[in-house]
Short mmCIF file of C-alpha atoms in Angstrom, two decimals:
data_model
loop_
_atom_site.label_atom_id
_atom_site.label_comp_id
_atom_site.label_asym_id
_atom_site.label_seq_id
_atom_site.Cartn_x
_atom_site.Cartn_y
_atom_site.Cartn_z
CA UNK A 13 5.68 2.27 4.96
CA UNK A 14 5.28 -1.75 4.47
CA UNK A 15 5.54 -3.09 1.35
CA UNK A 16 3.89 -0.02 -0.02
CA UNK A 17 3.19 -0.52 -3.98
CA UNK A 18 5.30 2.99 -4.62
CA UNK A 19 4.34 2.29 -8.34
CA UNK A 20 0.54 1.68 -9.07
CA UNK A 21 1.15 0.90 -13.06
CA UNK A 22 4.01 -1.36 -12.44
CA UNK A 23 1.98 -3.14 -9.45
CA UNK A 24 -0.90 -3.50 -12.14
CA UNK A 25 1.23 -4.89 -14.59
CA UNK A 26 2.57 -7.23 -12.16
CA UNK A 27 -0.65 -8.26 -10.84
CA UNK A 28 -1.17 -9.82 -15.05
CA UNK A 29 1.33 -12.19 -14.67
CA UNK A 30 -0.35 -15.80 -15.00
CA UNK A 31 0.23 -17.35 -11.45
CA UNK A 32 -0.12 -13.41 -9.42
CA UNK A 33 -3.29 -13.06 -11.29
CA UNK A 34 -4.78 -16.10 -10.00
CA UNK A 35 -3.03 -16.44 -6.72
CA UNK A 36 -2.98 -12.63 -5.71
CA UNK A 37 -5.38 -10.35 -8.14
CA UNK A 38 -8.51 -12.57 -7.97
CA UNK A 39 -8.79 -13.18 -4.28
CA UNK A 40 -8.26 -9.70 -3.75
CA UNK A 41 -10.46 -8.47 -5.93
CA UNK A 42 -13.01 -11.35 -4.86
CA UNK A 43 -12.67 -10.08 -1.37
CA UNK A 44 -13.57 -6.36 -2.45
CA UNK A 45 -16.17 -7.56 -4.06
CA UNK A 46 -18.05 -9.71 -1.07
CA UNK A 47 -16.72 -6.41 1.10
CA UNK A 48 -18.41 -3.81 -1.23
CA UNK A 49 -21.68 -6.21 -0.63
CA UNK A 50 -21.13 -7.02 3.10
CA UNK A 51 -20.71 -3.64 4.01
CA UNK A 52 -23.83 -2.45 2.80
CA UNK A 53 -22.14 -0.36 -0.12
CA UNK A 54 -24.17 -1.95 -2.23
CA UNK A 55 -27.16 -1.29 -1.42
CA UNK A 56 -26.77 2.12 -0.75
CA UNK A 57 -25.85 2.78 -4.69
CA UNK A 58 -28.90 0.15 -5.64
CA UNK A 59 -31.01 2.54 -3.84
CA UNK A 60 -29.27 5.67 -5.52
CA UNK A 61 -30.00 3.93 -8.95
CA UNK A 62 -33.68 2.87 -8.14
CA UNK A 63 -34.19 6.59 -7.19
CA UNK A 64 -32.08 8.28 -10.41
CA UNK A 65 -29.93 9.70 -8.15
CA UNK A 66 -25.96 10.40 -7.98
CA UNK A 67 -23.16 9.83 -5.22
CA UNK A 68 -21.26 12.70 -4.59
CA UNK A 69 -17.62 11.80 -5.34
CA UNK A 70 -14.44 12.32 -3.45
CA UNK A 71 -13.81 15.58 -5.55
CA UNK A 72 -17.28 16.96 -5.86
CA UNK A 73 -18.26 15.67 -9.28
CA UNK A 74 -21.26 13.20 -9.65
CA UNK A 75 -21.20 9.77 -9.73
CA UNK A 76 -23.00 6.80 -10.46
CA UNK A 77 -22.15 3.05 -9.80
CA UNK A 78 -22.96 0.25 -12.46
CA UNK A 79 -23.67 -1.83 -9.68
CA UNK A 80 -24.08 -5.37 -11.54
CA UNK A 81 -20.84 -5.05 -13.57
CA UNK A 82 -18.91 -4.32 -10.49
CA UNK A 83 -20.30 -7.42 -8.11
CA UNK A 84 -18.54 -9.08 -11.65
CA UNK A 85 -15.00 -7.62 -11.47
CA UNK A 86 -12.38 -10.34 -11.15
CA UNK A 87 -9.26 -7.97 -10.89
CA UNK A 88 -7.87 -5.01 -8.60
CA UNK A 89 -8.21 -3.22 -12.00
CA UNK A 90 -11.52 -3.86 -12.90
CA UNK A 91 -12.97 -2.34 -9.26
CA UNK A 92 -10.72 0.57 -9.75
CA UNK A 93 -11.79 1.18 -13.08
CA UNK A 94 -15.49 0.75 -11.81
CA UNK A 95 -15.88 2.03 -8.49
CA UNK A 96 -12.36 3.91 -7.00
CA UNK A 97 -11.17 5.90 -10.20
CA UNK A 98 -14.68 7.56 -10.58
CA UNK A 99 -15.20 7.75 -6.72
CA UNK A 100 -12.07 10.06 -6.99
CA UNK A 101 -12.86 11.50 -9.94
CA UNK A 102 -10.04 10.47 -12.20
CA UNK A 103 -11.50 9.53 -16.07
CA UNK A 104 -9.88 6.43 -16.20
CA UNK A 105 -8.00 4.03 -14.04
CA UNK A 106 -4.70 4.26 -16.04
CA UNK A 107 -4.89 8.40 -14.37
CA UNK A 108 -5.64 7.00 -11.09
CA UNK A 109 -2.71 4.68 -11.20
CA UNK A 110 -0.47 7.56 -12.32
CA UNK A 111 -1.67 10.14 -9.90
CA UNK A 112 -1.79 7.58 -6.73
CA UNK A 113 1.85 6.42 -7.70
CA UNK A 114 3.74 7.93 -4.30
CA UNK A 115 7.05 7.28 -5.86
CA UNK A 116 6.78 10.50 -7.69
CA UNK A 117 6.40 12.41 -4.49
CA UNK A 118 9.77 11.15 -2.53
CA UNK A 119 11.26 13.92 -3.03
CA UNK A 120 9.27 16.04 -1.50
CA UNK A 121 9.27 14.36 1.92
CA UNK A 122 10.73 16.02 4.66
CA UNK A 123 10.73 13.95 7.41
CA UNK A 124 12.39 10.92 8.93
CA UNK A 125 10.64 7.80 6.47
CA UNK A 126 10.86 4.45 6.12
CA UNK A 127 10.46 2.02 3.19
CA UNK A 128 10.42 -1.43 4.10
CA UNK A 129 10.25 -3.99 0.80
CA UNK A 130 10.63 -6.98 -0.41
CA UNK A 131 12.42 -7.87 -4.19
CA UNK A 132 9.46 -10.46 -4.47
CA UNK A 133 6.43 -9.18 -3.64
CA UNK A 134 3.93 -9.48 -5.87
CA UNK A 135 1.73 -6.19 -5.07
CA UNK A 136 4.70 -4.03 -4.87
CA UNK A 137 7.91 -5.42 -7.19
CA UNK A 138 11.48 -4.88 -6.31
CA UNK A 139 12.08 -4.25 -10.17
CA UNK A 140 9.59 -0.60 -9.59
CA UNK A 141 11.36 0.58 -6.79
CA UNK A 142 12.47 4.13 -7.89
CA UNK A 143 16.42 3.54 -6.50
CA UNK A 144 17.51 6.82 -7.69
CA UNK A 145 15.32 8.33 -5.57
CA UNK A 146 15.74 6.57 -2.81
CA UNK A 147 19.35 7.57 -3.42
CA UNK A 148 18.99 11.74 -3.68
CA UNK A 149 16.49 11.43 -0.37
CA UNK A 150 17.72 12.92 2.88
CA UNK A 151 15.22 11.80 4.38
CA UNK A 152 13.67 8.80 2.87
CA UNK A 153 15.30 5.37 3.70
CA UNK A 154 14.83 2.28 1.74
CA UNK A 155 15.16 -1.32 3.66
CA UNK A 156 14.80 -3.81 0.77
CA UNK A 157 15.23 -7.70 1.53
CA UNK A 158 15.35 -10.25 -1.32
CA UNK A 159 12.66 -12.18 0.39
CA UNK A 160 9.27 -11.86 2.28
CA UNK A 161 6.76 -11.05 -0.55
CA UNK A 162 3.86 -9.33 0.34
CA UNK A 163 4.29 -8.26 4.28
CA UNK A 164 5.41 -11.59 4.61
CA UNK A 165 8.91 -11.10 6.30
CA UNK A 166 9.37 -13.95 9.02
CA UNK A 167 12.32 -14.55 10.87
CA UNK A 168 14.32 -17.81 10.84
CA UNK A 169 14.29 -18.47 14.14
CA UNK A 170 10.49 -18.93 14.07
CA UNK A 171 9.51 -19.04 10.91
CA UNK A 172 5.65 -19.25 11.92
CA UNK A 173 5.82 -16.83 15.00
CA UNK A 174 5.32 -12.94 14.70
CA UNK A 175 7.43 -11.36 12.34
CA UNK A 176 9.76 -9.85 15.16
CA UNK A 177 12.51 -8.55 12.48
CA UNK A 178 10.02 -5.67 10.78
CA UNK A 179 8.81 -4.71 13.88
CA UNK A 180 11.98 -4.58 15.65
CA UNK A 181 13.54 -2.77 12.48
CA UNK A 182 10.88 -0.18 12.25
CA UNK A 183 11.20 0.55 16.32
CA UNK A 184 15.06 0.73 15.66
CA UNK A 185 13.71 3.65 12.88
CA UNK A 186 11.50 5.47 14.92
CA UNK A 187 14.04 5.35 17.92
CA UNK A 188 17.07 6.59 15.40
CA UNK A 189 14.22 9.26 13.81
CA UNK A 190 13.28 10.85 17.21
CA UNK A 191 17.00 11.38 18.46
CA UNK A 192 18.12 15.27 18.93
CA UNK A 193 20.73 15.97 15.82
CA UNK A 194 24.13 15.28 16.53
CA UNK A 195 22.76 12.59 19.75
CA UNK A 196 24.91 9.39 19.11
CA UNK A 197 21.98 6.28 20.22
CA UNK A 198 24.71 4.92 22.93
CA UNK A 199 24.26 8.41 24.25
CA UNK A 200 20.63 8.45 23.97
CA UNK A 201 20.08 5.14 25.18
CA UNK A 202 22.06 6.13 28.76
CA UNK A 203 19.86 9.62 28.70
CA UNK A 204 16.66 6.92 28.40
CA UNK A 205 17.98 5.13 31.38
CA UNK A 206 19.13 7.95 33.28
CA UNK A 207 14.98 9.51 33.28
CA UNK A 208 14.01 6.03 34.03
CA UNK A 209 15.48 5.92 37.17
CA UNK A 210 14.20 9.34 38.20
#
């Protein structure tokens, strides 16, 4: 995973701080908004309304879409509580939050995973990062650098290029992930070149 908010409440929570609210929570949430429009979304549930009809949600239950209050959201929050919480039929958004969290579930993964974070990203905060999990995991790995924010890891060399360093990191992963148990990846690596040749 990429900067994967592992914590939905503390994300939230984050998103309220003055300058992340403005910079981060707004344009996302105005961009969900002109996508919920764009895509035709909306008039699908304006017709659903005009007809007294329902939406069939995610988990079976009815639905219905207050259609002007959610082309007024401002935050994440506000759509969630609207439009996704309902869609998945959670009551509220605070239950969504809880039940989407995926840092609860860590310990039941049982194959090869990556975490790659940043301490300063906004959407998903170094400060949730459940590091006692991470810990007990066999099979979870946290990378965590002190900068890149937001899947905004760039590398020094060229600062403006493609971010070579998460790409190259997660290819190391996959590469490490795939090996036969007990393969050293000097060994592997002359196996690789060995079946090029052939």
């Amino acid at each position: 995973t990429l900067a994967c908010p592992l914590n939905m409440i503390a994300a939230n929570k984050n998103l309220q701080r003055p300058f992340h609210r403005l910079a981060y929570d707004r344009s996302i949430a105005n961009g969900l908004v002109r996508n919920f429009v764009q895509s035709g979304a909306r008039d699908v549930f304006a017709k659903a309304q005009r007809d007294g009809s329902t939406f069939e949600g995610w988990d079976g239950t009815q639905m219905t879409v207050d259609i002007e209050k959610l082309l007024l959201c401002r935050t994440i929050e506000a759509i969630d509580a609207e439009l996704t919480a309902p869609c998945f039929g959670f009551a509220s958004v605070a239950e969504y939050y809880a039940d989407a969290s995926s840092d609860q579930r860590l310990s039941s993964v049982r194959v090869p995973l990556l975490a790659v974070n940043a301490f300063d990203d906004p959407l998903a905060p170094g400060h949730s990062l459940p590091f006692a999990a991470f810990r007990r995991s066999e099979s979870v790995m946290l990378a965590l650098t002190a900068h890149g924010g937001h899947l905004g890891w760039c590398d020094e060399e060229a600062p403006f290029g493609e971010p070579r360093w998460v790409e190259e990191t997660v290819c190391d992963f996959f590469a490490a992930a795939l090996l036969p148990a007990g393969l050293k990846p000097d060994r592997a690596q002359q196996l690789e070149s060995a079946t090029e040749s052939l």
